[in-house]
CSV table of C-alpha atoms in Angstrom, one decimal:
chain,number,residue,atom,x,y,z
A,551,MET,CA,24.8,14.2,20.0
A,552,LEU,CA,22.4,12.9,22.6
A,553,THR,CA,21.0,15.2,25.1
A,554,ARG,CA,21.1,14.5,28.8
A,555,THR,CA,17.5,13.2,29.0
A,556,ALA,CA,18.2,11.0,26.0
A,557,TRP,CA,21.2,9.5,27.7
A,558,LEU,CA,19.1,8.9,30.9
A,559,GLY,CA,16.4,7.3,28.7
A,560,ARG,CA,18.9,4.9,27.4
A,561,LEU,CA,20.6,4.2,30.7
A,562,ALA,CA,17.5,3.8,32.7
A,563,PRO,CA,16.5,0.3,31.6
A,564,ALA,CA,20.1,-1.0,31.9
A,565,LEU,CA,20.3,0.5,35.4
A,566,LEU,CA,17.0,-1.0,36.4
A,567,GLY,CA,18.2,-4.4,35.1
A,568,LEU,CA,21.4,-4.1,37.1
A,569,LEU,CA,19.6,-3.2,40.2
A,570,VAL,CA,17.3,-6.2,39.9
A,571,VAL,CA,20.2,-8.6,39.3
A,572,ALA,CA,22.2,-7.1,42.2
A,573,GLY,CA,19.1,-7.4,44.5
A,574,TRP,CA,18.6,-11.0,43.4
A,575,GLU,CA,22.2,-11.9,44.1
A,576,ALA,CA,22.0,-10.1,47.5
A,577,LEU,CA,18.8,-12.0,48.3
A,578,VAL,CA,20.3,-15.3,47.6
A,579,ARG,CA,23.5,-14.6,49.5
A,580,PHE,CA,22.0,-13.1,52.6
A,581,ASN,CA,19.4,-15.8,53.0
A,582,ASP,CA,21.8,-18.6,52.1
A,583,ILE,CA,19.3,-20.0,49.5
A,584,PRO,CA,20.7,-23.2,48.0
A,585,SER,CA,21.3,-23.1,44.3
A,586,TYR,CA,18.9,-25.9,43.6
A,587,VAL,CA,16.1,-23.7,45.0
A,588,LEU,CA,17.1,-20.3,43.5
A,589,PRO,CA,20.6,-19.8,42.0
A,590,GLY,CA,22.0,-16.3,42.1
A,591,PRO,CA,22.8,-14.5,38.8
A,592,LEU,CA,26.5,-15.2,39.4
A,593,ALA,CA,25.9,-18.9,39.7
A,594,VAL,CA,23.8,-18.8,36.5
A,595,ALA,CA,26.5,-16.9,34.7
A,596,GLU,CA,29.0,-19.5,35.9
A,597,THR,CA,26.9,-22.3,34.7
A,598,LEU,CA,26.3,-20.6,31.4
A,599,TRP,CA,30.1,-20.3,30.9
A,600,ARG,CA,30.7,-24.0,31.9
A,601,GLU,CA,27.8,-25.5,30.1
A,602,GLY,CA,28.0,-23.0,27.2
A,603,PRO,CA,29.2,-25.2,24.4
A,604,GLY,CA,26.6,-27.9,25.1
A,605,LEU,CA,23.8,-25.5,25.5
A,606,LEU,CA,24.7,-23.5,22.4
A,607,ALA,CA,24.7,-26.7,20.4
A,608,ALA,CA,21.2,-27.5,21.7
A,609,LEU,CA,20.1,-23.9,21.0
A,610,LEU,CA,21.3,-24.3,17.4
A,611,VAL,CA,19.0,-27.3,17.0
A,612,THR,CA,16.0,-25.3,18.3
A,613,LEU,CA,17.0,-22.3,16.2
A,614,ARG,CA,17.1,-24.5,13.1
A,615,VAL,CA,13.6,-25.7,13.8
A,616,THR,CA,12.4,-22.1,14.5
A,617,LEU,CA,13.9,-20.6,11.4
A,618,ALA,CA,12.8,-23.4,9.1
A,619,ALA,CA,9.2,-23.1,10.5
A,620,LEU,CA,9.3,-19.4,10.1
A,621,LEU,CA,10.4,-19.7,6.5
A,622,VAL,CA,7.8,-22.3,5.7
A,623,ALA,CA,5.1,-20.2,7.5
A,624,ALA,CA,6.1,-17.2,5.5
A,625,LEU,CA,5.9,-19.1,2.2
A,626,THR,CA,2.7,-20.9,2.9
A,627,GLY,CA,1.2,-17.8,4.5
A,628,VAL,CA,1.9,-15.6,1.5
A,629,LEU,CA,0.7,-18.3,-0.9
A,630,LEU,CA,-2.5,-18.8,1.0
A,631,ALA,CA,-3.1,-15.1,1.3
A,632,ALA,CA,-2.6,-14.6,-2.4
A,633,LEU,CA,-5.0,-17.4,-3.1
A,634,MET,CA,-7.6,-15.7,-0.8
A,635,ALA,CA,-7.1,-12.5,-2.6
A,636,GLN,CA,-8.3,-14.1,-5.8
A,637,SER,CA,-11.8,-14.4,-4.7
A,638,ALA,CA,-14.0,-13.7,-1.6
A,639,TRP,CA,-15.3,-17.3,-1.8
A,640,ILE,CA,-11.8,-18.8,-1.4
A,641,GLU,CA,-11.2,-16.6,1.5
A,642,ARG,CA,-14.5,-17.4,3.1
A,643,SER,CA,-13.8,-21.1,2.8
A,644,LEU,CA,-10.3,-21.1,4.0
A,645,MET,CA,-10.2,-18.5,6.8
A,646,PRO,CA,-12.2,-20.5,9.4
A,647,TYR,CA,-9.7,-23.3,9.2
A,648,ALA,CA,-6.8,-21.0,9.6
A,649,VAL,CA,-8.5,-19.6,12.7
A,650,PHE,CA,-9.2,-23.1,13.8
A,651,LEU,CA,-5.5,-23.9,13.7
A,652,GLN,CA,-4.7,-20.7,15.5
A,653,VAL,CA,-7.1,-21.0,18.4
A,654,THR,CA,-6.4,-24.6,19.2
A,655,PRO,CA,-3.6,-24.6,21.8
A,656,ILE,CA,-0.4,-26.0,20.3
A,657,VAL,CA,0.3,-28.0,23.5
A,658,ALA,CA,-2.9,-29.9,22.8
A,659,ILE,CA,-2.1,-30.6,19.1
A,660,ALA,CA,1.6,-31.3,19.5
A,661,PRO,CA,1.3,-34.9,21.0
A,662,LEU,CA,-0.8,-35.9,18.0
A,663,ILE,CA,1.6,-34.4,15.5
A,664,ILE,CA,4.5,-36.2,17.2
A,665,ILE,CA,2.6,-39.5,16.9
A,666,TYR,CA,1.8,-39.1,13.2
A,667,VAL,CA,5.0,-37.4,12.0
A,668,GLU,CA,7.8,-39.8,12.6
A,669,GLN,CA,10.7,-37.7,11.6
A,670,PRO,CA,11.4,-35.6,14.7
A,671,PHE,CA,12.7,-32.6,12.9
A,672,LEU,CA,9.6,-32.5,10.8
A,673,ALA,CA,7.3,-33.0,13.8
A,674,LEU,CA,8.9,-30.1,15.6
A,675,LEU,CA,8.7,-28.0,12.5
A,676,ALA,CA,5.1,-28.8,12.0
A,677,CYS,CA,4.3,-27.6,15.6
A,678,ALA,CA,6.2,-24.4,15.2
A,679,TRP,CA,4.7,-23.8,11.8
A,680,ILE,CA,1.1,-24.1,13.2
A,681,VAL,CA,1.8,-21.3,15.7
A,682,ALA,CA,3.7,-19.0,13.3
A,683,PHE,CA,1.5,-19.4,10.4
A,684,PHE,CA,-1.7,-17.5,11.3
A,685,PRO,CA,-0.3,-13.9,11.8
A,686,LEU,CA,1.4,-14.2,8.4
A,687,VAL,CA,-1.8,-15.3,6.6
A,688,ALA,CA,-4.1,-12.8,8.4
A,689,ASN,CA,-1.7,-9.9,8.0
A,690,THR,CA,-0.8,-10.6,4.4
A,691,ALA,CA,-4.4,-11.1,3.4
A,692,ALA,CA,-5.4,-7.8,5.1
A,693,GLY,CA,-2.5,-6.2,3.3
A,694,LEU,CA,-3.5,-7.6,-0.1
A,695,ARG,CA,-6.9,-6.1,0.4
A,696,SER,CA,-5.7,-2.7,1.4
A,697,ALA,CA,-4.3,-1.6,-1.9
A,698,ASP,CA,-5.3,1.9,-2.8
A,699,ARG,CA,-8.7,2.1,-4.7
A,700,GLY,CA,-7.4,4.7,-7.1
A,701,LEU,CA,-4.4,2.6,-8.0
A,702,GLN,CA,-6.7,-0.4,-8.5
A,703,ASP,CA,-8.7,1.8,-11.0
A,704,LEU,CA,-5.5,2.8,-12.7
A,705,PHE,CA,-4.5,-0.8,-13.2
A,706,ARG,CA,-7.9,-1.6,-14.6
A,707,LEU,CA,-7.8,1.3,-16.9
A,708,TYR,CA,-4.5,0.1,-18.4
A,709,GLY,CA,-5.7,-3.4,-18.7
A,710,ALA,CA,-3.3,-5.0,-16.2
A,711,GLY,CA,-3.5,-8.8,-15.9
A,712,ARG,CA,-4.1,-10.7,-12.7
A,713,LEU,CA,-0.4,-11.4,-12.2
A,714,GLN,CA,0.7,-7.9,-13.0
A,715,ARG,CA,-1.9,-6.6,-10.5
A,716,LEU,CA,-0.6,-9.0,-7.9
A,717,ARG,CA,3.0,-8.3,-8.5
A,718,LEU,CA,3.0,-4.6,-9.1
A,719,LEU,CA,0.2,-3.4,-6.9
A,720,LEU,CA,-1.1,-5.9,-4.3
A,721,TRP,CA,2.2,-7.3,-3.2
A,722,PRO,CA,3.9,-4.0,-2.5
A,723,SER,CA,0.8,-2.8,-0.7
A,724,ALA,CA,0.8,-5.9,1.4
A,725,LEU,CA,4.5,-5.8,2.2
A,726,PRO,CA,4.4,-3.7,5.4
A,727,HIS,CA,1.6,-5.9,6.7
A,728,PHE,CA,3.5,-9.0,5.8
A,729,LEU,CA,6.5,-7.7,7.6
A,730,ALA,CA,4.5,-6.9,10.7
A,731,GLY,CA,3.2,-10.4,10.6
A,732,LEU,CA,6.7,-11.7,10.3
A,733,ARG,CA,7.9,-9.9,13.4
A,734,ILE,CA,5.0,-11.4,15.4
A,735,SER,CA,5.6,-14.9,13.9
A,736,GLY,CA,9.3,-14.9,14.6
A,737,GLY,CA,8.7,-14.9,18.3
A,738,LEU,CA,5.8,-17.4,17.9
A,739,ALA,CA,7.9,-19.8,15.9
A,740,LEU,CA,10.4,-20.0,18.8
A,741,ILE,CA,7.6,-20.6,21.3
A,742,GLY,CA,6.2,-23.3,19.0
A,743,ALA,CA,9.5,-25.0,18.7
A,744,VAL,CA,10.1,-24.9,22.5
A,745,VAL,CA,6.6,-26.2,23.3
A,746,ALA,CA,7.0,-29.0,20.7
A,747,GLU,CA,10.3,-30.0,22.3
A,748,PHE,CA,8.8,-30.1,25.7
A,749,VAL,CA,6.0,-32.4,24.4
A,750,ALA,CA,8.2,-34.5,22.1
A,751,GLY,CA,10.7,-35.4,24.9
A,752,THR,CA,13.9,-36.9,23.5
A,753,GLY,CA,13.1,-36.5,19.8
A,754,GLY,CA,16.1,-38.3,18.3
A,755,SER,CA,19.8,-38.0,18.9
A,756,GLU,CA,20.0,-34.2,18.6
A,757,THR,CA,18.1,-32.5,21.4
A,758,GLY,CA,17.1,-28.8,21.5
A,759,ILE,CA,17.5,-26.3,24.2
A,760,ALA,CA,14.0,-26.8,25.6
A,761,PHE,CA,14.6,-30.4,26.1
A,762,ARG,CA,17.9,-29.6,27.9
A,763,ILE,CA,15.9,-27.3,30.3
A,764,LEU,CA,13.4,-30.1,30.9
A,765,GLU,CA,16.2,-32.6,31.5
A,766,ALA,CA,18.0,-30.2,33.9
A,767,GLY,CA,14.8,-29.9,35.7
A,768,TYR,CA,14.5,-33.6,36.3
A,769,ARG,CA,18.0,-33.6,37.7
A,770,LEU,CA,17.3,-30.5,39.9
A,771,GLN,CA,20.1,-28.6,38.0
A,772,VAL,CA,18.2,-25.4,38.5
A,773,PRO,CA,21.2,-23.1,37.5
A,774,LYS,CA,21.3,-24.9,34.2
A,775,MET,CA,17.6,-24.3,33.7
A,776,PHE,CA,18.1,-20.6,34.3
A,777,ALA,CA,21.1,-20.7,31.9
A,778,GLY,CA,18.9,-22.3,29.2
A,779,LEU,CA,16.2,-19.7,29.8
A,780,VAL,CA,18.7,-16.8,29.4
A,781,LEU,CA,19.9,-18.2,26.1
A,782,LEU,CA,16.3,-18.6,24.9
A,783,ALA,CA,15.4,-15.1,25.9
A,784,ILE,CA,18.4,-13.7,24.1
A,785,THR,CA,17.5,-15.7,21.0
A,786,GLY,CA,14.0,-14.4,21.1
A,787,ILE,CA,15.2,-10.8,21.3
A,788,GLY,CA,17.7,-11.5,18.6
A,789,ILE,CA,15.1,-12.9,16.2
A,790,TYR,CA,12.8,-9.9,16.8
A,791,GLY,CA,15.7,-7.5,16.3
A,792,ALA,CA,16.8,-9.2,13.1
A,793,LEU,CA,13.3,-9.1,11.7
A,794,ALA,CA,12.7,-5.5,12.7
A,795,TRP,CA,16.0,-4.6,11.0
A,796,PHE,CA,15.0,-6.5,7.9
A,797,SER,CA,11.6,-4.8,7.9
A,798,ARG,CA,13.2,-1.3,8.1
A,799,LEU,CA,15.6,-2.2,5.4
A,800,LEU,CA,12.8,-3.1,3.0
A,801,LEU,CA,10.5,-0.2,3.9
A,802,ARG,CA,12.9,2.6,4.7
A,803,ARG,CA,12.6,4.2,1.3
A,804,TRP,CA,8.9,4.7,1.3
A,805,HIS,CA,6.7,3.4,4.1
A,806,GLU,CA,5.5,5.8,6.8
A,807,SER,CA,6.6,3.4,9.5
A,808,ALA,CA,10.2,3.5,8.5
A,809,LEU,CA,10.6,7.0,7.2
A,810,PRO,CA,12.6,9.4,9.4
A,811,PRO,CA,10.4,11.9,11.3
A,812,ARG,CA,9.8,15.3,9.7
A,813,SER,CA,11.9,18.0,11.2
B,820,MET,CA,-20.2,18.8,-35.9
B,821,HIS,CA,-18.5,15.8,-37.6
B,822,ARG,CA,-18.0,12.4,-36.1
B,823,PRO,CA,-17.5,12.7,-32.3
B,824,LEU,CA,-14.8,10.7,-30.4
B,825,VAL,CA,-17.3,9.5,-27.9
B,826,ARG,CA,-21.1,9.9,-27.6
B,827,LEU,CA,-23.2,9.3,-24.5
B,828,GLU,CA,-26.9,8.4,-25.2
B,829,ASN,CA,-29.4,8.7,-22.5
B,830,VAL,CA,-26.9,7.4,-20.0
B,831,ALA,CA,-28.0,6.7,-16.4
B,832,LYS,CA,-26.3,5.3,-13.4
B,833,THR,CA,-28.0,3.9,-10.4
B,834,PHE,CA,-25.8,2.3,-7.7
B,835,PRO,CA,-26.7,-1.0,-6.2
B,836,ASP,CA,-27.7,0.8,-3.0
B,837,GLY,CA,-30.4,2.7,-4.9
B,838,LEU,CA,-28.5,5.9,-5.2
B,839,GLU,CA,-29.4,7.6,-8.5
B,840,ALA,CA,-26.2,9.4,-9.6
B,841,LEU,CA,-26.9,10.2,-13.2
B,842,ALA,CA,-30.0,10.3,-15.3
B,843,GLY,CA,-30.6,11.0,-19.0
B,844,ILE,CA,-27.1,12.2,-19.9
B,845,ASP,CA,-26.7,13.0,-23.6
B,846,MET,CA,-23.4,14.4,-24.6
B,847,GLU,CA,-20.7,14.3,-27.3
B,848,VAL,CA,-17.0,14.9,-27.1
B,849,GLY,CA,-15.4,15.8,-30.4
B,850,ARG,CA,-11.7,15.2,-31.3
B,851,GLY,CA,-9.5,17.9,-30.0
B,852,ASP,CA,-12.2,19.3,-27.7
B,853,PHE,CA,-11.6,20.6,-24.2
B,854,VAL,CA,-14.9,20.0,-22.4
B,855,SER,CA,-15.5,20.8,-18.7
B,856,LEU,CA,-18.1,19.2,-16.6
B,857,LEU,CA,-19.1,21.8,-14.0
B,858,GLY,CA,-21.4,21.2,-11.1
B,859,PRO,CA,-21.7,21.0,-7.4
B,860,SER,CA,-20.1,18.3,-5.3
B,861,GLY,CA,-22.0,15.0,-5.5
B,862,CYS,CA,-23.8,15.7,-8.8
B,863,GLY,CA,-22.2,12.7,-10.5
B,864,LYS,CA,-19.4,14.4,-12.4
B,865,SER,CA,-16.8,11.8,-11.3
B,866,THR,CA,-19.2,9.0,-12.0
B,867,LEU,CA,-19.7,10.3,-15.5
B,868,LEU,CA,-16.0,10.4,-16.1
B,869,ARG,CA,-15.7,6.8,-14.8
B,870,LEU,CA,-18.4,5.7,-17.2
B,871,ILE,CA,-16.5,7.3,-20.1
B,872,ALA,CA,-13.3,5.6,-18.9
B,873,GLY,CA,-15.0,2.2,-18.7
B,874,LEU,CA,-14.2,2.0,-15.0
B,875,ALA,CA,-18.0,1.7,-14.4
B,876,GLN,CA,-20.8,0.5,-16.5
B,877,PRO,CA,-24.0,2.6,-17.1
B,878,SER,CA,-27.2,1.1,-15.7
B,879,GLY,CA,-29.1,2.7,-18.6
B,880,GLY,CA,-28.3,4.1,-22.0
B,881,GLN,CA,-24.9,3.6,-23.7
B,882,VAL,CA,-21.4,5.0,-24.2
B,883,LEU,CA,-20.6,4.8,-27.9
B,884,TRP,CA,-17.2,5.0,-29.6
B,885,PRO,CA,-17.9,5.6,-33.3
B,886,ASP,CA,-14.3,4.5,-34.2
B,887,GLY,CA,-14.4,1.5,-31.9
B,888,PRO,CA,-13.7,1.3,-28.1
B,889,PRO,CA,-10.3,2.6,-27.1
B,890,ALA,CA,-7.4,0.2,-26.5
B,891,PRO,CA,-5.8,0.3,-23.0
B,892,GLY,CA,-3.5,3.3,-22.8
B,893,ARG,CA,-5.5,5.4,-25.3
B,894,ILE,CA,-7.3,7.0,-22.3
B,895,GLY,CA,-5.3,8.9,-19.7
B,896,TYR,CA,-6.9,9.5,-16.3
B,897,VAL,CA,-5.9,11.9,-13.6
B,898,PHE,CA,-7.7,11.3,-10.3
B,899,GLN,CA,-8.6,13.8,-7.6
B,900,ASP,CA,-5.6,12.6,-5.6
B,901,PRO,CA,-2.2,12.0,-7.2
B,902,THR,CA,-2.7,8.3,-6.6
B,903,LEU,CA,1.0,7.5,-6.8
B,904,MET,CA,2.7,4.2,-5.7
B,905,PRO,CA,4.6,5.3,-2.6
B,906,TRP,CA,7.1,2.4,-3.1
B,907,GLY,CA,8.2,3.7,-6.5
B,908,ASP,CA,10.1,6.8,-7.4
B,909,VAL,CA,8.8,9.4,-9.9
B,910,PHE,CA,10.2,7.4,-12.8
B,911,ASP,CA,8.6,4.2,-11.7
B,912,ASN,CA,5.2,5.9,-11.4
B,913,VAL,CA,5.2,7.5,-14.8
B,914,TYR,CA,6.6,4.2,-16.3
B,915,LEU,CA,3.7,2.2,-14.9
B,916,PRO,CA,1.3,2.4,-17.8
B,917,LEU,CA,4.0,1.3,-20.2
B,918,ARG,CA,5.2,-1.4,-17.9
B,919,ILE,CA,1.7,-2.8,-17.8
B,920,ALA,CA,1.7,-2.7,-21.6
B,921,GLY,CA,4.8,-4.9,-21.5
B,922,GLN,CA,7.4,-2.4,-22.4
B,923,GLY,CA,10.9,-2.8,-20.9
B,924,ARG,CA,12.3,-0.1,-18.7
B,925,GLY,CA,15.1,0.8,-21.2
B,926,ALA,CA,12.7,0.9,-24.1
B,927,ALA,CA,10.3,3.1,-22.2
B,928,ARG,CA,12.9,5.5,-20.9
B,929,PRO,CA,12.6,8.1,-23.7
B,930,ALA,CA,8.8,8.2,-23.4
B,931,VAL,CA,8.9,8.6,-19.6
B,932,GLU,CA,11.6,11.3,-19.8
B,933,ALA,CA,9.6,13.1,-22.4
B,934,ALA,CA,6.5,13.0,-20.3
B,935,LEU,CA,8.4,14.3,-17.2
B,936,GLU,CA,9.9,17.0,-19.4
B,937,LEU,CA,6.4,18.1,-20.4
B,938,VAL,CA,5.3,18.6,-16.8
B,939,GLY,CA,8.6,20.2,-15.8
B,940,LEU,CA,9.8,17.4,-13.6
B,941,ALA,CA,12.8,16.2,-15.7
B,942,ASP,CA,15.1,16.7,-12.7
B,943,PHE,CA,13.0,14.7,-10.3
B,944,ALA,CA,12.9,11.3,-11.9
B,945,HIS,CA,14.4,9.6,-8.9
B,946,ALA,CA,12.7,11.4,-6.2
B,947,PRO,CA,10.3,9.4,-4.0
B,948,PRO,CA,6.7,10.8,-4.0
B,949,HIS,CA,6.7,11.6,-0.3
B,950,ALA,CA,9.5,14.1,-0.9
B,951,LEU,CA,7.4,16.1,-3.4
B,952,SER,CA,5.0,18.9,-2.8
B,953,GLY,CA,1.3,18.5,-3.6
B,954,GLY,CA,1.5,20.3,-6.9
B,955,MET,CA,4.5,18.3,-8.0
B,956,ARG,CA,2.7,15.0,-7.1
B,957,MET,CA,-0.2,16.2,-9.3
B,958,ARG,CA,2.3,16.8,-12.1
B,959,VAL,CA,3.6,13.3,-11.8
B,960,SER,CA,0.1,12.1,-12.0
B,961,LEU,CA,-0.4,14.2,-15.2
B,962,ALA,CA,2.9,12.9,-16.7
B,963,ARG,CA,1.7,9.3,-16.0
B,964,ALA,CA,-1.6,10.0,-17.8
B,965,LEU,CA,0.3,11.5,-20.8
B,966,VAL,CA,3.1,8.9,-21.1
B,967,THR,CA,1.1,6.6,-23.4
B,968,ARG,CA,0.2,9.5,-25.7
B,969,PRO,CA,-3.5,9.1,-25.1
B,970,MET,CA,-6.2,10.4,-27.4
B,971,LEU,CA,-8.5,11.2,-24.6
B,972,LEU,CA,-7.4,12.7,-21.3
B,973,LEU,CA,-9.9,12.5,-18.4
B,974,LEU,CA,-9.2,14.8,-15.5
B,975,ASP,CA,-11.2,14.5,-12.3
B,976,GLU,CA,-10.9,17.7,-10.3
B,977,PRO,CA,-7.1,17.2,-10.5
B,978,PHE,CA,-6.2,20.6,-8.9
B,979,GLY,CA,-9.1,20.8,-6.4
B,980,ALA,CA,-6.9,20.2,-3.4
B,981,LEU,CA,-4.1,22.6,-4.4
B,982,ASP,CA,-3.6,26.2,-3.4
B,983,GLU,CA,-4.6,28.9,-5.9
B,984,ILE,CA,-1.1,29.9,-7.0
B,985,THR,CA,-0.2,26.3,-7.9
B,986,ARG,CA,-3.6,25.7,-9.4
B,987,PHE,CA,-3.3,28.7,-11.8
B,988,ARG,CA,0.2,27.6,-12.8
B,989,LEU,CA,-1.0,24.0,-13.5
B,990,ASN,CA,-4.0,25.4,-15.4
B,991,ASP,CA,-1.7,27.4,-17.6
B,992,ASP,CA,0.6,24.4,-18.1
B,993,LEU,CA,-2.4,22.2,-18.9
B,994,LEU,CA,-3.7,24.6,-21.5
B,995,ARG,CA,-0.2,24.9,-23.1
B,996,LEU,CA,0.1,21.1,-23.2
B,997,TRP,CA,-3.4,20.8,-24.7
B,998,GLY,CA,-2.4,23.4,-27.4
B,999,GLU,CA,0.7,21.5,-28.3
B,1000,GLY,CA,-0.5,17.9,-28.0
B,1001,GLY,CA,-3.9,18.1,-29.7
B,1002,TRP,CA,-5.6,15.7,-27.3
B,1003,THR,CA,-9.2,15.6,-26.3
B,1004,VAL,CA,-9.8,16.6,-22.7
B,1005,VAL,CA,-12.7,16.1,-20.5
B,1006,PHE,CA,-12.2,18.0,-17.3
B,1007,VAL,CA,-14.3,17.8,-14.1
B,1008,THR,CA,-14.3,20.8,-11.8
B,1009,HIS,CA,-16.6,22.7,-9.4
B,1010,SER,CA,-14.8,26.0,-10.1
B,1011,VAL,CA,-16.5,28.2,-12.6
B,1012,PHE,CA,-13.3,30.2,-13.2
B,1013,GLU,CA,-11.3,27.1,-13.9
B,1014,ALA,CA,-13.9,25.7,-16.3
B,1015,VAL,CA,-14.2,28.9,-18.2
B,1016,PHE,CA,-10.5,29.6,-18.4
B,1017,LEU,CA,-9.7,26.1,-19.7
B,1018,SER,CA,-12.5,24.9,-21.9
B,1019,GLN,CA,-13.9,25.3,-25.3
B,1020,ARG,CA,-17.2,24.1,-24.0
B,1021,VAL,CA,-18.6,23.9,-20.4
B,1022,LEU,CA,-21.4,21.4,-19.6
B,1023,ILE,CA,-23.3,22.6,-16.5
B,1024,MET,CA,-24.7,19.9,-14.3
B,1025,GLY,CA,-27.4,20.1,-11.6
B,1026,PRO,CA,-27.6,18.3,-8.3
B,1027,ARG,CA,-28.5,14.6,-8.0
B,1028,PRO,CA,-29.5,12.8,-10.1
B,1029,GLY,CA,-27.0,14.5,-12.3
B,1030,ARG,CA,-28.2,15.9,-15.6
B,1031,ILE,CA,-26.7,18.2,-18.1
B,1032,HIS,CA,-28.5,21.4,-17.5
B,1033,ALA,CA,-26.8,23.6,-20.1
B,1034,ALA,CA,-23.9,23.5,-22.6
B,1035,MET,CA,-22.1,26.8,-23.1
B,1036,GLU,CA,-19.5,27.4,-25.8
B,1037,ILE,CA,-16.7,29.5,-24.4
B,1038,GLU,CA,-15.9,32.2,-27.0
B,1039,LEU,CA,-12.4,33.1,-25.8
B,1040,PRO,CA,-9.2,33.2,-28.0
B,1041,LYS,CA,-6.8,30.4,-28.3
B,1042,PRO,CA,-4.1,30.3,-26.9
B,1043,ARG,CA,-5.1,31.9,-23.6
B,1044,PRO,CA,-2.4,33.7,-21.7
B,1045,PRO,CA,-2.6,34.0,-17.9
B,1046,GLU,CA,-3.5,37.7,-18.2
B,1047,LEU,CA,-6.8,36.7,-19.8
B,1048,ARG,CA,-8.1,36.1,-16.2
B,1049,MET,CA,-8.1,39.9,-15.7
B,1050,GLY,CA,-10.0,40.7,-19.0
B,1051,ALA,CA,-13.5,41.9,-19.2
B,1052,ASP,CA,-14.6,39.1,-21.6
B,1053,TYR,CA,-13.4,36.4,-19.2
B,1054,GLN,CA,-15.3,38.1,-16.3
B,1055,ARG,CA,-18.4,38.4,-18.4
B,1056,ILE,CA,-18.4,34.7,-19.4
B,1057,CYS,CA,-17.7,33.6,-15.9
B,1058,ALA,CA,-20.7,35.6,-14.7
B,1059,ALA,CA,-22.9,34.0,-17.4
B,1060,VAL,CA,-21.7,30.5,-16.5
B,1061,SER,CA,-22.2,31.2,-12.8
B,1062,ALA,CA,-25.8,32.3,-13.5
B,1063,SER,CA,-26.5,29.2,-15.4
B,1064,LEU,CA,-25.0,27.1,-12.6
B,1065,ALA,CA,-27.2,28.9,-10.0
B,1066,GLN,CA,-30.2,28.1,-12.2
B,1067,ALA,CA,-29.1,24.4,-12.4
B,1068,MET,CA,-28.8,24.2,-8.7
B,1069,GLY,CA,-32.2,25.7,-8.2
B,1070,SER,CA,-33.9,23.4,-10.8
B,1071,CYS,CA,-34.2,20.4,-8.6
């Protein structure tokens, strides 16, 4: 049973949202702002309904790039972090390049990637991967290093091999860090995919949501731009929510972050 | 004394940062012994235990095993903290040494259950560590050290962080297990009362660099019931050991 303040706590954000949307609609109506300058929320909703199927199909294209990039980033990130965990020398040699990839703005790299990678899907995937990759490597590497000293001693005492140590000790210790990285990278992969689409332009027969927004912009279909934006925002929240749920699912039995509070 | 299980000859340990933790340690641990290392914090007791376990290498002298160095699993170690894997339940934690040795879960079950039985946690096999009390976690740690049926048990202030009631109970349990199992135990503590109650022999160490100041045989009956703590003999020996410890502390 929720208390009154708890209810208010839940309702407050929704109420604020509703107020803003209503204010926005009122602003547009009273000032007779044309929809190619600023469409009201109702116009956006109407466009969303009308253009829904087309936009959703485009969203699916973007989503495919995003999820594929996230998957590849997770695999390569874990692999590289595991490699770094083997020796300080490997870590010291690799880390600067991982940082290099991270700090160079994707908008600046994307045009090059699009030139060199001919297959559009792969080009977009590469861009999104570059953005999503770093938090996964950095977090997983930190996690692999954070294994309890006492447990490390224990594994040595019992003569555990390298792989046993990695599988039974380092990986479970790194899991919460990896999952935190995954939650960050989920959002970044979407950003990477969108940026890449903006840069790539028409990339093939199938076009993603970002390109649709760009295209609508050229045609001054501002309500459609907003509709695409709404879909992207919902997708971003959805990805974050799904990853947070996945993280809780894996950690709920033991990690402090997912345990219920002590009563 | 016949052939010892392990002998330390003139062992010294200096850390890379120049800290001299141990100097000129000579000691022997015989089969079936219960030896306590007693000394103030920071006198190198834990370091000495790590050297015996092979978790650290001496910077001088040697650690000798007359019957050959122990294979993995022949030494059980209980750390100051329970040092449990939070992602596993009690069973997983006690199973770990056998798992590292390549035993399957099914094949290891009887040994794990027997170890849990020994420490009185048979009903908690599937509890996660965070749901246990401090004393119970320490018992899990003890069960894990016992599961491989080690010949030598190294205990590094295992009960230091526990309340006195739990500590007394675990002391009694440990003594009972030692009486039944016939292991050799090296026990690190900074409690005179604990050292005297448990040990056959107490090695008293002085402050850094740690040396063995005195070795005292504890002439108390075996087995030792909890009431022994109230007896005059026990009190007298504790006083003697305390005096020796005070001397060791002053000798630097």
